[in-house]
């Protein structure tokens, strides 16, 4: 589970969204936020923040900044004190405008590098820095707030300092990604690191008056504890989870850390409160072998710790992932029967364990597959009782994993009963996250599970009744509107019309941050709401190429916003402006596309990564595309210049390290060497230069070194702790480029790899429906080998995959829509949501060719799809440059 997604589920029941972009209720703002703007001051909004600055003040672009943290119960008075201090002295500051924003900033899975920051003060220089810390620190003395992990604390109060950017500037980080930036001693822009530890840039001297505070920070250590901490198992904004050893007994233990005033849940409880609840619950459950025993609790440096028995064994989810037969290519009846027997035993054990906890009057509050461990002897153990409560108090749920979230009205034991019902469904159809979007999914999953697995008659009926809130003992009948996708021409038209209607119904042209709702990347990456992967460009492209129409109003939105992009918008293809330019040119807006490319040409692109997603390969391919479309030699020369940089940094075929300790370079179409390989294949087609095929082969061999062939013969990318088949970061994306390479040159190893990759695209189950990381990507891959509109008729796997999309299908405004990453909300974008599913269906069923940019059908690219004529002097130019 990617915990980043939870905070983006709090403000909209249908789509991922950020509070700052949904419009806040100003009646809930702090009093300071409702005050008139002081004379001579300017107020502005910046994301979640309200910014106040004197209209005649020019601040430096970087320096030491001060942060004030606060609790929900003292934030109003801390903000008032900062206002009363800063305004008369004309010192710039910003703050979060309400308790709601403060709670989200300090939530359990909020970003740890930004945790605790409530007010930021911008001193003009170090002299003013010292004055503010001394004087405002005296005013705020005694007030408490969460510790700001990225900063150095000033005394015992709520003030902290760090060196960083005041202005929005960006650079390319060593890994090739675009990052917020500050200047180093030479004036070069380097990443402004904002991690969960205090760091001072190498070229910056720590002011002398901060040195005692740094020394005080270093005084707290774990050296005097009777425990040795061996490894970190997990981190959240509320603290860490560590594996260690009790030095007095040599026994393995787990230490749970809780930071005061941090890691808030919606009821306002902090991590310390929840750790106390866990300790009280486990002490009450002492003697049960289905829960860990408490060994100790203590406080260290204001952080609270609970020590528990170490439970040896994987999570139930890990066991499930290893055993689930639907992910296997050739599971037989015996495999399904064996899995069913195991799953039924796990459910029986967990239900018995929960019943034993209930007998002690305790509500677990957070039952799910990651909070259950399986001992080596097969016994199930419930862990993580942060959400536990006394049944007599009838509390609502405060913590829950996606797919196991009880209805809001549920309290007490009903919370656990709901989770157990979801668990029954999950172990046979692990898509219970969709139930929050449509409760009727429970019945659909139960019916499919009963068809696939040898379950006892009616085994899932009670679970469905609990989830749907039905009191009747009658088995639920299939709803008349259960989603269905048919792999034939009429089914294609129905699906296209319904999908496009839902996408268009979701549009928000009144917003500036995004036009169509999509993945959380729209809020994590500047400008992503415009881009091809997650933004308007990709959606409008998918609608057009699948015959779902042109939409001038929304094209105008894209034109206007891309011509004035936010600072920090990236230049790359799938996540930046090059992809926008491609789509605008595709839609007939060539002049605007040229303006955007001109903006990109002014960026320092050489240090970008080599990848297709946001790096040099995507940029090179787009420049080559514009060279073919415009016959402008400047684009050709720019594409060759990019190719030279990529070739120089690519390395040898055997230069990629093997998997070691779970860490390895990226692989796949979007982030791996397959992206450069695709660029070199297209350059060969454009120029006829076989040297580009040599480079493509080198790049493909690098990615194949990162792959593994599973026992069933399927090739997948090996990430050390899992293998991945998907289009973006798995083997299927590599397979697309292998096919394109093999259209020009025979290679026995590549041909064998391409066949093994195709097997990876034929499994009967994938966890998500999306194009980049789900079932739609498999449909796209398999369909590309067939003429337009024929894939489903020629390949029974494609037809079966199309029908299987119904598992994930939901409705929005009465039309077909699909969930995005994590299955917690709908998405309309190309990479994760409905637009990507639409494009994949079109690749299989539409009468015209439907492809992603630069991915021509194998064997057809050389006929001139990318360029009608080779430029006559290109071969000579290339030879001279080499």
mmCIF file of N, CA, C and O in Angstrom, residues 46 154 156 168 174 210 214 225 231 277 329 358 384 401 405 409 444 460 491 567 569 580 591 623 705 743:
data_model
loop_
_atom_site.group_PDB
_atom_site.id
_atom_site.type_symbol
_atom_site.label_atom_id
_atom_site.label_comp_id
_atom_site.label_asym_id
_atom_site.label_seq_id
_atom_site.Cartn_x
_atom_site.Cartn_y
_atom_site.Cartn_z
ATOM 1 N N UNK A 46 -0.448 30.180 -1.731
ATOM 2 C CA UNK A 46 0.569 29.331 -2.334
ATOM 3 C C UNK A 46 0.301 27.903 -1.878
ATOM 4 O O UNK A 46 0.680 27.522 -0.769
ATOM 5 N N UNK A 154 14.948 25.225 18.263
ATOM 6 C CA UNK A 154 15.453 26.349 19.050
ATOM 7 C C UNK A 154 14.883 26.224 20.459
ATOM 8 O O UNK A 154 13.705 26.503 20.700
ATOM 9 N N UNK A 156 13.371 24.808 24.011
ATOM 10 C CA UNK A 156 12.315 23.833 24.287
ATOM 11 C C UNK A 156 10.959 24.208 23.696
ATOM 12 O O UNK A 156 9.978 23.513 23.919
ATOM 13 N N UNK A 168 10.893 30.002 -5.479
ATOM 14 C CA UNK A 168 10.726 28.759 -6.229
ATOM 15 C C UNK A 168 11.743 28.702 -7.357
ATOM 16 O O UNK A 168 11.631 29.416 -8.362
ATOM 17 N N UNK A 174 20.835 14.644 -9.169
ATOM 18 C CA UNK A 174 21.750 13.641 -9.722
ATOM 19 C C UNK A 174 21.041 12.436 -10.343
ATOM 20 O O UNK A 174 21.540 11.848 -11.292
ATOM 21 N N UNK A 210 23.505 29.058 16.851
ATOM 22 C CA UNK A 210 22.736 27.809 16.720
ATOM 23 C C UNK A 210 23.522 26.591 17.209
ATOM 24 O O UNK A 210 22.941 25.510 17.389
ATOM 25 N N UNK A 214 22.360 22.644 18.317
ATOM 26 C CA UNK A 214 22.767 21.431 17.613
ATOM 27 C C UNK A 214 23.393 20.440 18.588
ATOM 28 O O UNK A 214 23.135 19.234 18.514
ATOM 29 N N UNK A 225 20.128 2.362 26.268
ATOM 30 C CA UNK A 225 18.955 1.485 26.349
ATOM 31 C C UNK A 225 19.381 0.034 26.523
ATOM 32 O O UNK A 225 20.441 -0.372 26.042
ATOM 33 N N UNK A 231 17.259 -2.811 12.844
ATOM 34 C CA UNK A 231 16.770 -2.339 11.549
ATOM 35 C C UNK A 231 15.444 -1.623 11.719
ATOM 36 O O UNK A 231 14.720 -1.842 12.698
ATOM 37 N N UNK A 277 -3.008 3.527 23.771
ATOM 38 C CA UNK A 277 -4.150 2.656 23.539
ATOM 39 C C UNK A 277 -3.696 1.234 23.192
ATOM 40 O O UNK A 277 -4.282 0.252 23.657
ATOM 41 N N UNK A 329 0.010 -18.476 -14.529
ATOM 42 C CA UNK A 329 -0.442 -18.645 -15.899
ATOM 43 C C UNK A 329 -1.152 -19.960 -16.128
ATOM 44 O O UNK A 329 -2.064 -20.041 -16.955
ATOM 45 N N UNK A 358 -12.514 -9.984 21.336
ATOM 46 C CA UNK A 358 -13.822 -9.434 21.711
ATOM 47 C C UNK A 358 -14.264 -9.942 23.082
ATOM 48 O O UNK A 358 -14.917 -9.204 23.841
ATOM 49 N N UNK A 384 -0.525 -4.676 15.645
ATOM 50 C CA UNK A 384 -0.837 -3.264 15.429
ATOM 51 C C UNK A 384 -2.209 -2.905 15.989
ATOM 52 O O UNK A 384 -3.201 -2.808 15.267
ATOM 53 N N UNK A 401 -7.097 0.209 6.710
ATOM 54 C CA UNK A 401 -6.431 0.038 5.426
ATOM 55 C C UNK A 401 -7.458 0.132 4.311
ATOM 56 O O UNK A 401 -8.616 -0.257 4.484
ATOM 57 N N UNK A 405 -12.191 -0.432 5.211
ATOM 58 C CA UNK A 405 -12.703 0.722 5.941
ATOM 59 C C UNK A 405 -14.192 0.525 6.221
ATOM 60 O O UNK A 405 -15.001 0.400 5.297
ATOM 61 N N UNK A 409 -20.947 4.963 10.101
ATOM 62 C CA UNK A 409 -21.853 4.761 11.240
ATOM 63 C C UNK A 409 -21.454 3.565 12.110
ATOM 64 O O UNK A 409 -21.973 3.400 13.212
ATOM 65 N N UNK A 444 -20.738 -8.673 -6.690
ATOM 66 C CA UNK A 444 -20.070 -9.044 -7.935
ATOM 67 C C UNK A 444 -18.828 -9.883 -7.658
ATOM 68 O O UNK A 444 -18.604 -10.920 -8.297
ATOM 69 N N UNK A 460 -19.683 -16.919 1.017
ATOM 70 C CA UNK A 460 -19.465 -15.474 1.007
ATOM 71 C C UNK A 460 -20.749 -14.667 1.183
ATOM 72 O O UNK A 460 -20.705 -13.431 1.208
ATOM 73 N N UNK A 491 -19.795 -3.787 -28.645
ATOM 74 C CA UNK A 491 -19.324 -3.589 -27.273
ATOM 75 C C UNK A 491 -18.317 -2.465 -27.180
ATOM 76 O O UNK A 491 -18.306 -1.699 -26.211
ATOM 77 N N UNK A 567 5.929 27.728 -12.356
ATOM 78 C CA UNK A 567 7.372 27.528 -12.175
ATOM 79 C C UNK A 567 7.646 26.118 -11.655
ATOM 80 O O UNK A 567 6.957 25.637 -10.759
ATOM 81 N N UNK A 569 7.409 23.445 -13.646
ATOM 82 C CA UNK A 569 6.835 22.464 -14.561
ATOM 83 C C UNK A 569 7.957 21.810 -15.357
ATOM 84 O O UNK A 569 8.852 22.485 -15.861
ATOM 85 N N UNK A 580 2.971 17.774 -23.833
ATOM 86 C CA UNK A 580 1.897 18.726 -24.133
ATOM 87 C C UNK A 580 2.060 19.249 -25.561
ATOM 88 O O UNK A 580 1.082 19.342 -26.321
ATOM 89 N N UNK A 591 1.238 26.165 -33.890
ATOM 90 C CA UNK A 591 1.915 27.396 -33.454
ATOM 91 C C UNK A 591 2.117 27.392 -31.949
ATOM 92 O O UNK A 591 3.193 27.755 -31.450
ATOM 93 N N UNK A 623 11.548 15.515 -30.328
ATOM 94 C CA UNK A 623 12.252 16.363 -31.287
ATOM 95 C C UNK A 623 12.335 15.683 -32.655
ATOM 96 O O UNK A 623 12.177 16.326 -33.698
ATOM 97 N N UNK A 705 19.030 -7.642 -18.304
ATOM 98 C CA UNK A 705 19.812 -8.079 -17.145
ATOM 99 C C UNK A 705 19.057 -7.842 -15.843
ATOM 100 O O UNK A 705 19.364 -8.443 -14.815
ATOM 101 N N UNK A 743 11.909 -6.062 -35.593
ATOM 102 C CA UNK A 743 11.407 -5.755 -36.930
ATOM 103 C C UNK A 743 12.532 -5.345 -37.873
ATOM 104 O O UNK A 743 12.351 -5.345 -39.098
#
